[in-house]
XYZ file of C-alpha atoms in Angstrom:
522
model
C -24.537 -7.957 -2.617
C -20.571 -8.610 -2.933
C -19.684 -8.024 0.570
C -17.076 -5.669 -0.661
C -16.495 -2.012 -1.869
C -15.881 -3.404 -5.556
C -17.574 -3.575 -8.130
C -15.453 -3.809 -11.341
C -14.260 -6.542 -12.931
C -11.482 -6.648 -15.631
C -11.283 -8.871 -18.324
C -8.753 -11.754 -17.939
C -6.230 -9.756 -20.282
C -7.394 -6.405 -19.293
C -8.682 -5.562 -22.599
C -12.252 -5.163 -20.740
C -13.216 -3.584 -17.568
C -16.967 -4.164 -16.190
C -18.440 -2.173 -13.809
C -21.609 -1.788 -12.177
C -23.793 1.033 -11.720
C -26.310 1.619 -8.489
C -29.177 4.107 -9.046
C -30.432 5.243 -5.592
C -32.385 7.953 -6.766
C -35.897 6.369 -5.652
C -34.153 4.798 -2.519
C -35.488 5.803 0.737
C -33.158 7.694 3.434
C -31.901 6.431 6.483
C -30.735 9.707 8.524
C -28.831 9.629 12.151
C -27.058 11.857 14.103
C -23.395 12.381 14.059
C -22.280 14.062 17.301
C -18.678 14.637 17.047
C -16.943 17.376 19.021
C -18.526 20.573 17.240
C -21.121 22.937 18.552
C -24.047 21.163 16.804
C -24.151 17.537 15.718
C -24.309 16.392 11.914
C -27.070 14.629 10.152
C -25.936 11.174 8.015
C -27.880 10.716 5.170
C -27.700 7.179 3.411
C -30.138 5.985 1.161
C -30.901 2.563 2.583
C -33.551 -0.269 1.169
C -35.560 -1.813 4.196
C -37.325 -5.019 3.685
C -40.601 -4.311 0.828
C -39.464 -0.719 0.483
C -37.639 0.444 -3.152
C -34.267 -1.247 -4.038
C -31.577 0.727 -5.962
C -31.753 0.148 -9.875
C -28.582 -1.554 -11.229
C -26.995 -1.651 -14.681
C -23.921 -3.527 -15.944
C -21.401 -1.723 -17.949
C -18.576 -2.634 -20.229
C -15.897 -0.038 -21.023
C -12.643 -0.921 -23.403
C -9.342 -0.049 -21.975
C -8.044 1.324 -25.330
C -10.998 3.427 -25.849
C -12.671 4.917 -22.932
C -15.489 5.852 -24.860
C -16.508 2.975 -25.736
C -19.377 1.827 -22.979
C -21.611 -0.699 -23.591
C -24.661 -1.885 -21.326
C -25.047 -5.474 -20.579
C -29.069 -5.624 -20.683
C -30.594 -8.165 -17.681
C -32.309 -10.781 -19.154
C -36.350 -9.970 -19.714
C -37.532 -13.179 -17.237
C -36.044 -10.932 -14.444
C -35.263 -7.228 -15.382
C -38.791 -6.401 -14.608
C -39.240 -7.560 -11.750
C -37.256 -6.495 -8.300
C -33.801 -8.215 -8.641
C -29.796 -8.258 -7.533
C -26.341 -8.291 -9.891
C -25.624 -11.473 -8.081
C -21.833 -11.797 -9.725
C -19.990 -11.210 -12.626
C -17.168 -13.575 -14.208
C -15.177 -13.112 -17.298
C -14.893 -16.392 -19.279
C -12.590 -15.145 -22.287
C -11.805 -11.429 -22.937
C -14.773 -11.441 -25.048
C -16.968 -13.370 -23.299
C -18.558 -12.731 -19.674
C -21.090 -14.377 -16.988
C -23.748 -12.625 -15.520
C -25.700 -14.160 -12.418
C -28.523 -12.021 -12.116
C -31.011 -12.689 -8.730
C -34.417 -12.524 -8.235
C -35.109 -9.958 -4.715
C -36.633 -12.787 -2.960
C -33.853 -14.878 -3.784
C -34.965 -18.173 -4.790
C -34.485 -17.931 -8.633
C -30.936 -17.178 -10.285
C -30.145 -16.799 -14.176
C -26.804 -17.339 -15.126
C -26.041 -15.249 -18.674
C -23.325 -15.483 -20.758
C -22.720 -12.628 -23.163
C -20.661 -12.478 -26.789
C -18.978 -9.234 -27.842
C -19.403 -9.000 -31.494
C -17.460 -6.335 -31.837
C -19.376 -3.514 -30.814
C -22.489 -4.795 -28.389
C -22.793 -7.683 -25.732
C -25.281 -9.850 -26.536
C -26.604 -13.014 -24.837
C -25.932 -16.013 -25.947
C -26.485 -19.487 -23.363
C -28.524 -18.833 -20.619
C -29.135 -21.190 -17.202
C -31.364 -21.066 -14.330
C -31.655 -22.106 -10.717
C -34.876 -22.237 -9.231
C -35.981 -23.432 -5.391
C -38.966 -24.168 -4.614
C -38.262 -24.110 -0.510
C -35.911 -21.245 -0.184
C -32.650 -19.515 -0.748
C -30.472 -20.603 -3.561
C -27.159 -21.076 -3.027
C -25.656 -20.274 0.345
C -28.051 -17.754 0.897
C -26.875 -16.478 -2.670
C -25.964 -18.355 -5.567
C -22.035 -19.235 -5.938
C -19.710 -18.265 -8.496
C -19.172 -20.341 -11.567
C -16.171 -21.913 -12.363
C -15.529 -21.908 -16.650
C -13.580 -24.558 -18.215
C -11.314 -22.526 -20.528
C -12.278 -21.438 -23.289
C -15.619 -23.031 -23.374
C -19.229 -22.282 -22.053
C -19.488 -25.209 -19.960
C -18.456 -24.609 -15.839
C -19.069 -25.830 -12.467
C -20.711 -24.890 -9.482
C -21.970 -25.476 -6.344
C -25.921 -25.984 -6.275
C -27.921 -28.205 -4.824
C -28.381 -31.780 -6.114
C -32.182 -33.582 -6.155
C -31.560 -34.344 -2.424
C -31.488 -30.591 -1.514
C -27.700 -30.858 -0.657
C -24.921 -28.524 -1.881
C -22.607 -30.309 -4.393
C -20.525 -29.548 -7.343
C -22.351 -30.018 -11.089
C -20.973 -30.194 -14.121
C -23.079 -28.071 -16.432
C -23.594 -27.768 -19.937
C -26.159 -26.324 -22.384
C -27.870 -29.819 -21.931
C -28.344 -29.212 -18.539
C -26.251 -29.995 -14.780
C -24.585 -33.169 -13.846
C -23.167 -33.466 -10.086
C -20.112 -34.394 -9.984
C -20.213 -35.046 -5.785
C -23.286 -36.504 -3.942
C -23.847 -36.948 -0.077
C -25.021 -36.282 2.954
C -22.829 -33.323 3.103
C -22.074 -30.258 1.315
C -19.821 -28.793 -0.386
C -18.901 -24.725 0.987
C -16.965 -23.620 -1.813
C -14.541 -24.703 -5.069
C -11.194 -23.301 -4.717
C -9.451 -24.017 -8.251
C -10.069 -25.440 -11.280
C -7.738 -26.887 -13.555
C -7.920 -28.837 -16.858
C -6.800 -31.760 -14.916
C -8.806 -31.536 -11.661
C -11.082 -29.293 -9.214
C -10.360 -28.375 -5.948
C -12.984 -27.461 -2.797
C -13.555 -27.293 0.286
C -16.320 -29.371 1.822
C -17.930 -31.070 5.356
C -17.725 -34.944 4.195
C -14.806 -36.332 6.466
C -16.920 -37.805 9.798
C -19.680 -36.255 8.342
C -19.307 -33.368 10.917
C -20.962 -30.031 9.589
C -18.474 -27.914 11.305
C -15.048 -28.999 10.085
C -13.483 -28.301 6.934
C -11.074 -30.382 4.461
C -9.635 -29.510 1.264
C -10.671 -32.352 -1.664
C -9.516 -33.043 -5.297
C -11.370 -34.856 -8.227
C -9.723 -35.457 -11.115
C -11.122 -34.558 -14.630
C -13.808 -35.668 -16.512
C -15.152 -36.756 -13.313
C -18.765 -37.956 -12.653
C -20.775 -39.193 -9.020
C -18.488 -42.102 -8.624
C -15.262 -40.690 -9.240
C -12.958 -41.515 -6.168
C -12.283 -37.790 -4.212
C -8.864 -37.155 -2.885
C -8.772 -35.693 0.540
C -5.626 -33.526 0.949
C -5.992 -32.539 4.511
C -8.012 -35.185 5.891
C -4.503 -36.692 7.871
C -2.459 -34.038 8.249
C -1.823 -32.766 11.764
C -5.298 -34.442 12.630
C -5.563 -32.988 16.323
C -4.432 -29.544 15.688
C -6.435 -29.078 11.835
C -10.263 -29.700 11.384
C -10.814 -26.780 9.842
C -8.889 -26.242 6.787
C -8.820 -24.344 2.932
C -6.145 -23.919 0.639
C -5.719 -21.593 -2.012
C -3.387 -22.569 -4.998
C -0.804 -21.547 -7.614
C -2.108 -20.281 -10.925
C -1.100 -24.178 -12.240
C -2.202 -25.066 -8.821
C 1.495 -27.063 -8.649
C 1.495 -25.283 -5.116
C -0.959 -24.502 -2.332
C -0.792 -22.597 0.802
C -2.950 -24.886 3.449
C -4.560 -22.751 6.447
C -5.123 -24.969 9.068
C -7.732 -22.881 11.775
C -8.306 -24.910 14.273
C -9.705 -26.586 16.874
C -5.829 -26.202 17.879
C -3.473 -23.252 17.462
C -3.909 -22.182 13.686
C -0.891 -22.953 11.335
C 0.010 -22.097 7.735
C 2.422 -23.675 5.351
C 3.164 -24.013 2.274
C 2.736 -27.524 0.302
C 3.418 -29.225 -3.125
C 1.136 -30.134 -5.109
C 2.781 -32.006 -7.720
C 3.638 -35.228 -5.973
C 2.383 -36.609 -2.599
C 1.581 -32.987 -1.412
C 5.302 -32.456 0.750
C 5.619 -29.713 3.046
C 8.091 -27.116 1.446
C 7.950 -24.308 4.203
C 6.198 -23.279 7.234
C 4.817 -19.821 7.069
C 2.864 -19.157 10.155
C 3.122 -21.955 13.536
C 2.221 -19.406 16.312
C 4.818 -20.878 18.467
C 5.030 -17.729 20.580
C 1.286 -17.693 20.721
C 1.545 -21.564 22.173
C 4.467 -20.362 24.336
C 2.534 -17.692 25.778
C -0.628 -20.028 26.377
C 1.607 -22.827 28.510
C 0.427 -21.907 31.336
C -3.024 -20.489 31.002
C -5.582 -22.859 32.472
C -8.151 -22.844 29.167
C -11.674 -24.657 28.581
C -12.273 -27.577 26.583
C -14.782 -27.524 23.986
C -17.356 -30.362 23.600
C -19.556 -30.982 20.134
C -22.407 -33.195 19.689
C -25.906 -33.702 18.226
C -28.803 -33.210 20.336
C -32.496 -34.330 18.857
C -34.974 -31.625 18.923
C -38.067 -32.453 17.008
C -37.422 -33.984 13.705
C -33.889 -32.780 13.588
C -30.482 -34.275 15.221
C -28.807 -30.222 15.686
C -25.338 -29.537 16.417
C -23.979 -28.037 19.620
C -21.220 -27.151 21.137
C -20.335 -26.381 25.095
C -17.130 -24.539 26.039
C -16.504 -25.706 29.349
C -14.628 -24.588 32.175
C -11.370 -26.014 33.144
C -11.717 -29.391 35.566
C -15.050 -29.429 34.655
C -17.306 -31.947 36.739
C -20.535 -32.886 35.552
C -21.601 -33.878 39.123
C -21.905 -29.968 40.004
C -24.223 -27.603 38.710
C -22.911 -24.610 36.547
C -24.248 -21.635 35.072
C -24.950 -21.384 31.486
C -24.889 -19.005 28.380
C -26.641 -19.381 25.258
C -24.215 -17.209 22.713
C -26.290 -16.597 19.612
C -26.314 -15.592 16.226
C -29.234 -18.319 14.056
C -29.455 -15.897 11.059
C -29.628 -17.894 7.978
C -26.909 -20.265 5.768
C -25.145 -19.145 9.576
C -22.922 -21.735 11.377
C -21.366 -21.571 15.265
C -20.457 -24.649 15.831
C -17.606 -25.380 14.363
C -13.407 -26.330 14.221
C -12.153 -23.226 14.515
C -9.661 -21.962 17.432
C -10.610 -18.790 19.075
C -9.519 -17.149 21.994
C -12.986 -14.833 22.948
C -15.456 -13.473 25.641
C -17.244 -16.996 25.846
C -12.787 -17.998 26.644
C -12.587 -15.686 29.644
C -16.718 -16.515 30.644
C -15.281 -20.254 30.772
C -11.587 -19.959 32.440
C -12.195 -17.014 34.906
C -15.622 -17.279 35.656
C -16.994 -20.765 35.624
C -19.627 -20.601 33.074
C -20.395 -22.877 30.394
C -21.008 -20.898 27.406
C -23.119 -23.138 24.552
C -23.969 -22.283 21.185
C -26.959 -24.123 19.114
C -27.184 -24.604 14.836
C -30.891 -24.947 14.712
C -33.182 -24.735 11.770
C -31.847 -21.765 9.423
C -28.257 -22.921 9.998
C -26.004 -23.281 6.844
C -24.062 -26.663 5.470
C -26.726 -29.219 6.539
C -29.006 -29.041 3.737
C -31.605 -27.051 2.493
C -34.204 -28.633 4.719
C -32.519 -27.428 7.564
C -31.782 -24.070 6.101
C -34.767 -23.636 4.101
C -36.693 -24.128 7.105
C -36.943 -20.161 7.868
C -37.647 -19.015 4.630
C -40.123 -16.557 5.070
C -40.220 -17.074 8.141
C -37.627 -15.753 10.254
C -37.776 -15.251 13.956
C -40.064 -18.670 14.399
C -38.020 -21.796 13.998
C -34.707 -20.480 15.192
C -35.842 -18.993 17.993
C -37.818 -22.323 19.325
C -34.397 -24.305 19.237
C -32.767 -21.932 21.212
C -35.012 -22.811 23.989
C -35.815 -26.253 23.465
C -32.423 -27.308 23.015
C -31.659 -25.183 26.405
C -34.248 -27.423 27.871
C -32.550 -30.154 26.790
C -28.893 -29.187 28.069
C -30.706 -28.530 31.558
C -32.041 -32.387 31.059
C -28.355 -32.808 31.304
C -27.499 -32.783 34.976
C -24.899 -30.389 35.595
C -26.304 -26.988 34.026
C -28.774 -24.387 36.861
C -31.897 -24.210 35.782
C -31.918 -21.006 37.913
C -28.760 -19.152 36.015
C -29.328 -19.658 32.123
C -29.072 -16.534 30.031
C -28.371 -15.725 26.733
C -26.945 -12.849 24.200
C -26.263 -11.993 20.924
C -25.124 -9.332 18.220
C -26.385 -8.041 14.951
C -29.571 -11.055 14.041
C -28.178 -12.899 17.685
C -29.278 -9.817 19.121
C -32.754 -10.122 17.192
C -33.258 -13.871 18.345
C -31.970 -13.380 21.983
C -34.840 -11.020 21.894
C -37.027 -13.035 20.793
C -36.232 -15.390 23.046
C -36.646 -13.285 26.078
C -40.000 -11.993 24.453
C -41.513 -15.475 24.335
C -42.224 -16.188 28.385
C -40.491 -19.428 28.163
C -39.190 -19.165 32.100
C -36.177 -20.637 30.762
C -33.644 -17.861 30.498
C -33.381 -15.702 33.508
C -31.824 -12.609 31.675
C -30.100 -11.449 28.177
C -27.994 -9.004 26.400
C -28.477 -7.822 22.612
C -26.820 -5.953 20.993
C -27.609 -4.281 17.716
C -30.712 -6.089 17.471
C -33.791 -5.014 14.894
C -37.351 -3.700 16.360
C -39.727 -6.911 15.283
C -39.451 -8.120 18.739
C -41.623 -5.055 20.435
C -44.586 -7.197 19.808
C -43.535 -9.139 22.613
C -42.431 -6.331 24.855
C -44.930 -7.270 27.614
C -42.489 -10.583 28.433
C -39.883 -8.894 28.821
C -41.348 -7.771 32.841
C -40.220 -11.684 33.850
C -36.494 -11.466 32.858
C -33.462 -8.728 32.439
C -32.854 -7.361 29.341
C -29.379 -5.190 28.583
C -30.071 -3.144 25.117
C -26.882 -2.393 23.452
C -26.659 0.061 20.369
C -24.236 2.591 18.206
C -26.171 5.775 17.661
C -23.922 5.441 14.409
C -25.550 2.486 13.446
C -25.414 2.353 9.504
C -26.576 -1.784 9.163
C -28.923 -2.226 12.117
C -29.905 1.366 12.667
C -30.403 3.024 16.289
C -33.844 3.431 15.177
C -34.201 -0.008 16.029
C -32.962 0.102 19.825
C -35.201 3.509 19.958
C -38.347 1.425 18.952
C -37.373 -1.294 21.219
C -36.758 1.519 24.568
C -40.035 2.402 23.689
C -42.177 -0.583 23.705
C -40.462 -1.641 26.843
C -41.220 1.764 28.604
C -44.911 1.436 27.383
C -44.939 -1.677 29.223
C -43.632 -0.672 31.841
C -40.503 -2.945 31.998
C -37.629 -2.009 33.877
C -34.123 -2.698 31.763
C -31.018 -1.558 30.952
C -29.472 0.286 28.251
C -25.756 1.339 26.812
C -25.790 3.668 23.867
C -22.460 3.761 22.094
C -21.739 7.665 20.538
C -21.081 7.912 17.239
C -20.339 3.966 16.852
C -21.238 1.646 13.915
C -22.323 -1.990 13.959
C -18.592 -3.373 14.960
C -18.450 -1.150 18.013
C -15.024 -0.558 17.461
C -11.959 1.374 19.417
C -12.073 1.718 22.942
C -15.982 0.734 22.525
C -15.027 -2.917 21.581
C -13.446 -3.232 25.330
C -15.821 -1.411 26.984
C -19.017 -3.352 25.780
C -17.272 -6.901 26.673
C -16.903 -5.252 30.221
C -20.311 -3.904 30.477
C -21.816 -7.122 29.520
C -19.451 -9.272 32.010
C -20.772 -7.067 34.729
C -24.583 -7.440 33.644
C -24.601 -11.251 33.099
C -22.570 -11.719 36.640
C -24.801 -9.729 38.351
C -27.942 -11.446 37.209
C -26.307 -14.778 37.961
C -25.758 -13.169 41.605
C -29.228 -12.141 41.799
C -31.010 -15.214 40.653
C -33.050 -17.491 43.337
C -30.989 -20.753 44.063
């Protein structure tokens, strides 16, 4: 649930420390081979919650740092504790006071808790609650709060009554928005008692670039928002965060792209002057002179109801009179975004600059920072929606003119690898081949589909996310029907593929998707 190995939280003057407790005991196992150099290979055991199956059991502790025996539960409020549910986050208001978001398992319903210590137990005082009635709340997960001091009141990001993720005020009486729009909000970065600083997708109302914003406080809908990024170094930095000084009188702005990244560090307390430069990547530039790189190209393309965003990476001198191949690079899970500001240097670089392919990546329905109609649109219902814009909008780019109808394939990792699957499985005749990697096993319904295309199945046998198990179910659907495809089986890798396995993959792939391009009718 944190996306990190913590799980303690001290109080603001370290009088506190919280910390919470996982119970796995009723947990099923997840077990896999770990074949090392010895005689005989190892078994790992993890205990691992699959969708439906028995989540661990968590409790919230609070321990004093003056007296370590002095543990006290923090009890999940009744609504949820008895029913399947997540400790969402944890922030400490005062040393004596502490917010608890606590999340229902399917994700839709958050209560906020604040608890009081009286001096011996924590006991709940205000309480909120988010509730969708579409989907997900939150960004696939609800946000963290951000307290005025000393006070129960704080802000966060939710979304407003036109399903779109904005800041709100909110107070026992209930949750003002402070922004409004046709855009969202992605995160706040500091509050002060003066103003509130965040990151959002308002300037050009493009959902892939990023500028840091400040309101000043009170603020309500119509107070005027300060865009501190929105003309600096315009060309080089569309997508930008900052994160501040504890008086946020400074702020370090990361600048990440669609240029060279850059870092620097900025005043706050006047016009917001430059006072150093921390990071410029000059050599980087230097060394990129005289590489011949793709350009990138962004746009909305209608597909159904929906106006999605796109992006191309296209080869150097690229002519839209000729006819290139194409690559569909995938990922679709949802609150996900790959179109966006941000420079890279990647496979889908090289697959542009040394091999003449135009490698395009779709935010259908599921993507993130569009609002929750888009988002909410595979709730419950993943594998339908996201996979159907993946070809649809590949239709569409063929519509195009300059893209071979006869050399389209696509690929994916992790969930990419689940909808490139998918998309293979559903007999569109769009995409000649594909490549997962890590994928999950839902897709060996559609195994029989897979005899008109050429599938490369990539896995770790190490595999502690998406386990091998998956790939093993998938080998053997495809062998039941009788479909001829290829498979790479990593030893003793995890999900990242890392070491010399991170090369080798990129390689093994290159060499599958040329040689199906090769081997395609004209």
């Amino acid at each position: 649930m944190f996306s990190s190995h913590g799980a303690m939280w001290w109080s603001p003057n370290g009088t506190f420390l919280a910390y919470a407790e996982f119970n796995d005991t009723q947990v099923q196992n997840i077990e896999f081979s770990w074949y090392g150099t010895g005689q005989y290979p190892e078994t790992v055991v993890i205990p691992y919650p699959k969708a439906g199956a028995t989540n661990p059991k968590v409790k919230l502790f609070v321990v004093s740092s003056a007296n370590m025996s002095r543990v006290a539960e923090i009890v999940v409020p009744s609504s949820i504790g008895t029913s399947d549910h997540y400790l969402s986050s944890v922030t400490w208001i005062t040393d004596n006071r502490v917010a608890v978001q606590w999340l229902m398992r399917i994700q839709n319903h958050v209560i906020l808790q604040i608890y009081h210590f009286d001096g011996s137990n924590w006991n709940p005082s205000q309480q909120y609650a988010e509730k969708s009635e579409t989907g997900w709340v939150g960004q696939f997960s609800p946000l963290p709060p951000f307290f005025v001091e000393d006070s129960n009141n704080f802000y966060q990001v939710m979304s407003d009554k036109n399903k779109y993720k904005h800041i709100h005020y909110v107070t026992i009486e209930g949750a003002n928005p402070i922004t409004t729009g046709t855009w969202e909000v992605i995160y706040i970065t500091k509050l002060t008692k003066d103003a509130i600083y965040f990151v959002s997708n308002e300037h050009g109302l493009k959902a892939g670039q990023r500028n840091l914003y400040k309101v000043a406080l009170p603020a309500s809908v119509q107070s005027p928002r300060q865009c501190l990024t929105c003309d600096l170094n315009v060309d080089r930095c569309q997508y930008n965060s900052g994160y501040f000084s504890l008086n946020a009188s400074y702020y370090r702005w990361d600048c990440y792209g669609p240029g060279l990244p850059l870092f620097t560090l900025r005043d706050n307390r006047g016009p917001g002057s430059e006072i150093h430069v921390l990071e410029d990547n000059k050599v980087l530039e230097e060394m990129l002179r005289d590489k011949n790189l793709p350009t990138t190209k962004r746009d909305k393309i209608k597909v159904g109801e929906f106006d999605l965003w796109y992006q191309m990476i296209l080869p150097p001198g690229f002519d839209k009179s000729k006819k290139y191949r194409l690559l569909i690079d995938v990922y679709a899970g949802p609150c996900s975004q790959k179109v966006d500001y941000r420079f890279r240097l990647n496979w889908a670089t090289y697959l542009a600059s040394a091999e003449n392919i135009i490698v395009a990546s779709i935010d259908g329905r599921g993507s993130g920072y569009q609002g929750d109609k888009l988002m909410h649109s595979i709730y419950k219902r993943l594998g339908t929606y996201e996979v159907e814009d993946q070809i649809e909008t590949t239709r569409k780019f063929i519509d195009m003119g300059f893209i071979d109808k006869e050399k389209i394939a696509i690929w994916g990792w992790s969930y990419g690898g689940y909808v490139t699957s998918m998309v293979l499985g559903a007999g569109s005749g769009v995409f000649k081949c594909g490549m997962a990697v890590a994928p999950n096993s839902t897709v060996t319904s559609r195994a029989k589909n897979f005899k008109s295309v050429k599938y490369l199945l990539v896995h770790g046998t190490a595999d502690d996310n998406v386990h091998f198990q998956q790939a093993a179910e998938i080998s053997e659907a495809l062998v039941e029907e009788q479909v001829d495809f290829e498979a790479m089986w990593y030893t003793d890798k995890d999900h990242g593929l890392d070491g010399a396995a991170h090369r080798h993959v990129y390689t093994h792939l290159s060499h599958f998707l040329l040689n199906c391009f090769e081997n395609s009718s004209p």
